[in-house]
Amino acid sequence: MSNSGFNPNGFNPRTKRSLVVLLGELPGQIIALVKAELDAFKAEVAGKAKNIGLGIGLFAVAGVFAFLAVIVLIALAVIALALVLPLWLATLIVAVALLLIAVILVLVGVNRVKAGTAPDPEGITASIRHDVDAFKGVGQYEH
């Protein structure tokens, strides 16, 4: 029987290391594992960020093309009206229509901002006051 270093029990005396040596290597192994996980996480995030950045860039380019298309459609409206009206009048009508749309959008936006910033007497401030009064034992509150 030759001794090739293989033991059927799975124990190889040449690879035996002391517990102190193994415990000494443990922090290094943990640090290596954490570094490997961080590197994998960085690679994953970098790949996702690259795709997100590319998607945002494509949305921006699409927005520019949509804006240009709206300009062309406005020019088309002027040209179509110029077929039946003088060019200056067609341009004036389209410009006034665009300004009316802008004014309406501004008015709606102002109303939305006012609604969002208006004080709410039954809102969170009143609720906090009610809680403080209850804590002080002042006023009416549920038990």
PDB file of N, CA and C in Angstrom, residues 12-74:
ATOM      1  N   ASN A  12      -6.094  14.946   6.327  1.00  0.00           N
ATOM      2  CA  ASN A  12      -4.759  14.975   5.763  1.00  0.00           C
ATOM      3  C   ASN A  12      -3.859  15.677   6.769  1.00  0.00           C
ATOM      4  N   PRO A  13      -2.965  14.957   7.411  1.00  0.00           N
ATOM      5  CA  PRO A  13      -2.144  15.561   8.458  1.00  0.00           C
ATOM      6  C   PRO A  13      -1.240  16.676   7.940  1.00  0.00           C
ATOM      7  N   ARG A  14      -0.898  16.685   6.656  1.00  0.00           N
ATOM      8  CA  ARG A  14      -0.015  17.724   6.128  1.00  0.00           C
ATOM      9  C   ARG A  14      -0.722  19.071   6.026  1.00  0.00           C
ATOM     10  N   THR A  15      -2.059  19.078   5.940  1.00  0.00           N
ATOM     11  CA  THR A  15      -2.783  20.334   5.808  1.00  0.00           C
ATOM     12  C   THR A  15      -3.360  20.799   7.133  1.00  0.00           C
ATOM     13  N   LYS A  16      -3.021  20.113   8.177  1.00  0.00           N
ATOM     14  CA  LYS A  16      -3.544  20.470   9.492  1.00  0.00           C
ATOM     15  C   LYS A  16      -2.869  21.759   9.950  1.00  0.00           C
ATOM     16  N   ARG A  17      -3.726  22.738  10.330  1.00  0.00           N
ATOM     17  CA  ARG A  17      -3.221  23.993  10.866  1.00  0.00           C
ATOM     18  C   ARG A  17      -3.811  24.185  12.245  1.00  0.00           C
ATOM     19  N   SER A  18      -3.112  24.890  13.068  1.00  0.00           N
ATOM     20  CA  SER A  18      -3.585  25.061  14.441  1.00  0.00           C
ATOM     21  C   SER A  18      -4.775  26.017  14.474  1.00  0.00           C
ATOM     22  N   LEU A  19      -5.539  25.903  15.518  1.00  0.00           N
ATOM     23  CA  LEU A  19      -6.711  26.754  15.713  1.00  0.00           C
ATOM     24  C   LEU A  19      -6.309  28.213  15.790  1.00  0.00           C
ATOM     25  N   VAL A  20      -5.184  28.509  16.394  1.00  0.00           N
ATOM     26  CA  VAL A  20      -4.710  29.884  16.518  1.00  0.00           C
ATOM     27  C   VAL A  20      -4.432  30.469  15.131  1.00  0.00           C
ATOM     28  N   VAL A  21      -3.810  29.668  14.255  1.00  0.00           N
ATOM     29  CA  VAL A  21      -3.517  30.129  12.901  1.00  0.00           C
ATOM     30  C   VAL A  21      -4.823  30.373  12.140  1.00  0.00           C
ATOM     31  N   LEU A  22      -5.769  29.447  12.266  1.00  0.00           N
ATOM     32  CA  LEU A  22      -7.052  29.602  11.583  1.00  0.00           C
ATOM     33  C   LEU A  22      -7.802  30.830  12.088  1.00  0.00           C
ATOM     34  N   LEU A  23      -7.812  31.041  13.389  1.00  0.00           N
ATOM     35  CA  LEU A  23      -8.474  32.222  13.944  1.00  0.00           C
ATOM     36  C   LEU A  23      -7.761  33.496  13.523  1.00  0.00           C
ATOM     37  N   GLY A  24      -6.455  33.432  13.370  1.00  0.00           N
ATOM     38  CA  GLY A  24      -5.694  34.588  12.902  1.00  0.00           C
ATOM     39  C   GLY A  24      -6.019  34.942  11.462  1.00  0.00           C
ATOM     40  N   GLU A  25      -6.331  33.935  10.666  1.00  0.00           N
ATOM     41  CA  GLU A  25      -6.673  34.172   9.265  1.00  0.00           C
ATOM     42  C   GLU A  25      -8.121  34.633   9.084  1.00  0.00           C
ATOM     43  N   LEU A  26      -8.964  34.429  10.066  1.00  0.00           N
ATOM     44  CA  LEU A  26     -10.388  34.734   9.966  1.00  0.00           C
ATOM     45  C   LEU A  26     -10.682  36.198   9.633  1.00  0.00           C
ATOM     46  N   PRO A  27     -10.067  37.188  10.319  1.00  0.00           N
ATOM     47  CA  PRO A  27     -10.355  38.581   9.957  1.00  0.00           C
ATOM     48  C   PRO A  27      -9.981  38.895   8.510  1.00  0.00           C
ATOM     49  N   GLY A  28      -8.863  38.368   8.053  1.00  0.00           N
ATOM     50  CA  GLY A  28      -8.463  38.589   6.668  1.00  0.00           C
ATOM     51  C   GLY A  28      -9.459  37.987   5.694  1.00  0.00           C
ATOM     52  N   GLN A  29      -9.945  36.792   6.023  1.00  0.00           N
ATOM     53  CA  GLN A  29     -10.938  36.141   5.165  1.00  0.00           C
ATOM     54  C   GLN A  29     -12.245  36.935   5.135  1.00  0.00           C
ATOM     55  N   ILE A  30     -12.643  37.446   6.308  1.00  0.00           N
ATOM     56  CA  ILE A  30     -13.877  38.238   6.379  1.00  0.00           C
ATOM     57  C   ILE A  30     -13.717  39.526   5.574  1.00  0.00           C
ATOM     58  N   ILE A  31     -12.575  40.180   5.725  1.00  0.00           N
ATOM     59  CA  ILE A  31     -12.319  41.410   4.971  1.00  0.00           C
ATOM     60  C   ILE A  31     -12.319  41.129   3.476  1.00  0.00           C
ATOM     61  N   ALA A  32     -11.703  40.029   3.063  1.00  0.00           N
ATOM     62  CA  ALA A  32     -11.682  39.666   1.642  1.00  0.00           C
ATOM     63  C   ALA A  32     -13.091  39.398   1.131  1.00  0.00           C
ATOM     64  N   LEU A  33     -13.904  38.735   1.949  1.00  0.00           N
ATOM     65  CA  LEU A  33     -15.292  38.458   1.552  1.00  0.00           C
ATOM     66  C   LEU A  33     -16.086  39.748   1.418  1.00  0.00           C
ATOM     67  N   VAL A  34     -15.926  40.663   2.388  1.00  0.00           N
ATOM     68  CA  VAL A  34     -16.642  41.938   2.332  1.00  0.00           C
ATOM     69  C   VAL A  34     -16.206  42.736   1.110  1.00  0.00           C
ATOM     70  N   LYS A  35     -14.898  42.759   0.841  1.00  0.00           N
ATOM     71  CA  LYS A  35     -14.399  43.478  -0.339  1.00  0.00           C
ATOM     72  C   LYS A  35     -14.963  42.876  -1.625  1.00  0.00           C
ATOM     73  N   ALA A  36     -15.003  41.563  -1.699  1.00  0.00           N
ATOM     74  CA  ALA A  36     -15.545  40.903  -2.892  1.00  0.00           C
ATOM     75  C   ALA A  36     -17.022  41.238  -3.066  1.00  0.00           C
ATOM     76  N   GLU A  37     -17.766  41.236  -1.964  1.00  0.00           N
ATOM     77  CA  GLU A  37     -19.196  41.580  -2.047  1.00  0.00           C
ATOM     78  C   GLU A  37     -19.376  43.031  -2.464  1.00  0.00           C
ATOM     79  N   LEU A  38     -18.559  43.937  -1.919  1.00  0.00           N
ATOM     80  CA  LEU A  38     -18.649  45.355  -2.295  1.00  0.00           C
ATOM     81  C   LEU A  38     -18.303  45.551  -3.763  1.00  0.00           C
ATOM     82  N   ASP A  39     -17.273  44.844  -4.234  1.00  0.00           N
ATOM     83  CA  ASP A  39     -16.910  44.946  -5.648  1.00  0.00           C
ATOM     84  C   ASP A  39     -18.045  44.448  -6.541  1.00  0.00           C
ATOM     85  N   ALA A  40     -18.673  43.355  -6.146  1.00  0.00           N
ATOM     86  CA  ALA A  40     -19.802  42.838  -6.925  1.00  0.00           C
ATOM     87  C   ALA A  40     -20.962  43.827  -6.907  1.00  0.00           C
ATOM     88  N   PHE A  41     -21.214  44.437  -5.736  1.00  0.00           N
ATOM     89  CA  PHE A  41     -22.287  45.422  -5.614  1.00  0.00           C
ATOM     90  C   PHE A  41     -21.992  46.643  -6.479  1.00  0.00           C
ATOM     91  N   LYS A  42     -20.730  47.119  -6.447  1.00  0.00           N
ATOM     92  CA  LYS A  42     -20.344  48.266  -7.267  1.00  0.00           C
ATOM     93  C   LYS A  42     -20.543  47.964  -8.754  1.00  0.00           C
ATOM     94  N   ALA A  43     -20.150  46.782  -9.172  1.00  0.00           N
ATOM     95  CA  ALA A  43     -20.295  46.407 -10.581  1.00  0.00           C
ATOM     96  C   ALA A  43     -21.766  46.368 -10.976  1.00  0.00           C
ATOM     97  N   GLU A  44     -22.602  45.836 -10.099  1.00  0.00           N
ATOM     98  CA  GLU A  44     -24.036  45.763 -10.390  1.00  0.00           C
ATOM     99  C   GLU A  44     -24.642  47.162 -10.469  1.00  0.00           C
ATOM    100  N   VAL A  45     -24.302  48.017  -9.500  1.00  0.00           N
ATOM    101  CA  VAL A  45     -24.839  49.377  -9.480  1.00  0.00           C
ATOM    102  C   VAL A  45     -24.335  50.161 -10.688  1.00  0.00           C
ATOM    103  N   ALA A  46     -23.069  49.980 -11.045  1.00  0.00           N
ATOM    104  CA  ALA A  46     -22.515  50.687 -12.202  1.00  0.00           C
ATOM    105  C   ALA A  46     -23.249  50.289 -13.477  1.00  0.00           C
ATOM    106  N   GLY A  47     -23.546  49.005 -13.618  1.00  0.00           N
ATOM    107  CA  GLY A  47     -24.284  48.557 -14.803  1.00  0.00           C
ATOM    108  C   GLY A  47     -25.685  49.128 -14.844  1.00  0.00           C
ATOM    109  N   LYS A  48     -26.348  49.139 -13.692  1.00  0.00           N
ATOM    110  CA  LYS A  48     -27.698  49.701 -13.651  1.00  0.00           C
ATOM    111  C   LYS A  48     -27.667  51.202 -13.888  1.00  0.00           C
ATOM    112  N   ALA A  49     -26.698  51.900 -13.287  1.00  0.00           N
ATOM    113  CA  ALA A  49     -26.594  53.348 -13.461  1.00  0.00           C
ATOM    114  C   ALA A  49     -26.342  53.696 -14.923  1.00  0.00           C
ATOM    115  N   LYS A  50     -25.541  52.884 -15.573  1.00  0.00           N
ATOM    116  CA  LYS A  50     -25.257  53.114 -16.991  1.00  0.00           C
ATOM    117  C   LYS A  50     -26.539  52.994 -17.810  1.00  0.00           C
ATOM    118  N   ASN A  51     -27.336  51.967 -17.536  1.00  0.00           N
ATOM    119  CA  ASN A  51     -28.602  51.794 -18.254  1.00  0.00           C
ATOM    120  C   ASN A  51     -29.592  52.911 -17.931  1.00  0.00           C
ATOM    121  N   ILE A  52     -29.646  53.313 -16.664  1.00  0.00           N
ATOM    122  CA  ILE A  52     -30.554  54.396 -16.278  1.00  0.00           C
ATOM    123  C   ILE A  52     -30.126  55.695 -16.948  1.00  0.00           C
ATOM    124  N   GLY A  53     -28.831  55.976 -16.947  1.00  0.00           N
ATOM    125  CA  GLY A  53     -28.329  57.185 -17.594  1.00  0.00           C
ATOM    126  C   GLY A  53     -28.636  57.200 -19.078  1.00  0.00           C
ATOM    127  N   LEU A  54     -28.459  56.069 -19.717  1.00  0.00           N
ATOM    128  CA  LEU A  54     -28.770  55.975 -21.145  1.00  0.00           C
ATOM    129  C   LEU A  54     -30.259  56.186 -21.382  1.00  0.00           C
ATOM    130  N   GLY A  55     -31.099  55.609 -20.527  1.00  0.00           N
ATOM    131  CA  GLY A  55     -32.546  55.790 -20.664  1.00  0.00           C
ATOM    132  C   GLY A  55     -32.954  57.237 -20.482  1.00  0.00           C
ATOM    133  N   ILE A  56     -32.376  57.918 -19.479  1.00  0.00           N
ATOM    134  CA  ILE A  56     -32.696  59.325 -19.253  1.00  0.00           C
ATOM    135  C   ILE A  56     -32.241  60.165 -20.445  1.00  0.00           C
ATOM    136  N   GLY A  57     -31.080  59.851 -20.967  1.00  0.00           N
ATOM    137  CA  GLY A  57     -30.601  60.567 -22.155  1.00  0.00           C
ATOM    138  C   GLY A  57     -31.544  60.399 -23.336  1.00  0.00           C
ATOM    139  N   LEU A  58     -32.027  59.186 -23.525  1.00  0.00           N
ATOM    140  CA  LEU A  58     -32.961  58.942 -24.628  1.00  0.00           C
ATOM    141  C   LEU A  58     -34.281  59.676 -24.407  1.00  0.00           C
ATOM    142  N   PHE A  59     -34.754  59.744 -23.145  1.00  0.00           N
ATOM    143  CA  PHE A  59     -35.964  60.514 -22.853  1.00  0.00           C
ATOM    144  C   PHE A  59     -35.748  61.989 -23.177  1.00  0.00           C
ATOM    145  N   ALA A  60     -34.578  62.519 -22.841  1.00  0.00           N
ATOM    146  CA  ALA A  60     -34.286  63.928 -23.117  1.00  0.00           C
ATOM    147  C   ALA A  60     -34.292  64.194 -24.623  1.00  0.00           C
ATOM    148  N   VAL A  61     -33.661  63.321 -25.382  1.00  0.00           N
ATOM    149  CA  VAL A  61     -33.640  63.485 -26.840  1.00  0.00           C
ATOM    150  C   VAL A  61     -35.055  63.381 -27.406  1.00  0.00           C
ATOM    151  N   ALA A  62     -35.843  62.453 -26.890  1.00  0.00           N
ATOM    152  CA  ALA A  62     -37.235  62.330 -27.332  1.00  0.00           C
ATOM    153  C   ALA A  62     -38.012  63.595 -27.000  1.00  0.00           C
ATOM    154  N   GLY A  63     -37.745  64.202 -25.855  1.00  0.00           N
ATOM    155  CA  GLY A  63     -38.406  65.454 -25.486  1.00  0.00           C
ATOM    156  C   GLY A  63     -38.063  66.581 -26.451  1.00  0.00           C
ATOM    157  N   VAL A  64     -36.794  66.639 -26.873  1.00  0.00           N
ATOM    158  CA  VAL A  64     -36.388  67.659 -27.851  1.00  0.00           C
ATOM    159  C   VAL A  64     -37.130  67.450 -29.163  1.00  0.00           C
ATOM    160  N   PHE A  65     -37.209  66.205 -29.625  1.00  0.00           N
ATOM    161  CA  PHE A  65     -37.909  65.935 -30.873  1.00  0.00           C
ATOM    162  C   PHE A  65     -39.406  66.226 -30.749  1.00  0.00           C
ATOM    163  N   ALA A  66     -39.993  65.935 -29.602  1.00  0.00           N
ATOM    164  CA  ALA A  66     -41.411  66.251 -29.400  1.00  0.00           C
ATOM    165  C   ALA A  66     -41.619  67.764 -29.423  1.00  0.00           C
ATOM    166  N   PHE A  67     -40.712  68.511 -28.805  1.00  0.00           N
ATOM    167  CA  PHE A  67     -40.799  69.974 -28.815  1.00  0.00           C
ATOM    168  C   PHE A  67     -40.706  70.510 -30.239  1.00  0.00           C
ATOM    169  N   LEU A  68     -39.772  69.960 -31.009  1.00  0.00           N
ATOM    170  CA  LEU A  68     -39.642  70.383 -32.404  1.00  0.00           C
ATOM    171  C   LEU A  68     -40.891  70.037 -33.214  1.00  0.00           C
ATOM    172  N   ALA A  69     -41.501  68.896 -32.929  1.00  0.00           N
ATOM    173  CA  ALA A  69     -42.720  68.504 -33.633  1.00  0.00           C
ATOM    174  C   ALA A  69     -43.859  69.478 -33.315  1.00  0.00           C
ATOM    175  N   VAL A  70     -43.936  69.920 -32.066  1.00  0.00           N
ATOM    176  CA  VAL A  70     -44.975  70.899 -31.698  1.00  0.00           C
ATOM    177  C   VAL A  70     -44.746  72.202 -32.457  1.00  0.00           C
ATOM    178  N   ILE A  71     -43.494  72.612 -32.584  1.00  0.00           N
ATOM    179  CA  ILE A  71     -43.195  73.834 -33.341  1.00  0.00           C
ATOM    180  C   ILE A  71     -43.633  73.679 -34.802  1.00  0.00           C
ATOM    181  N   VAL A  72     -43.351  72.528 -35.391  1.00  0.00           N
ATOM    182  CA  VAL A  72     -43.754  72.282 -36.781  1.00  0.00           C
ATOM    183  C   VAL A  72     -45.280  72.298 -36.901  1.00  0.00           C
ATOM    184  N   LEU A  73     -45.970  71.708 -35.925  1.00  0.00           N
ATOM    185  CA  LEU A  73     -47.437  71.721 -35.963  1.00  0.00           C
ATOM    186  C   LEU A  73     -47.992  73.138 -35.820  1.00  0.00           C
ATOM    187  N   ILE A  74     -47.344  73.958 -35.032  1.00  0.00           N
ATOM    188  CA  ILE A  74     -47.772  75.363 -34.921  1.00  0.00           C
ATOM    189  C   ILE A  74     -47.555  76.077 -36.260  1.00  0.00           C
TER     190      ILE A  74
END
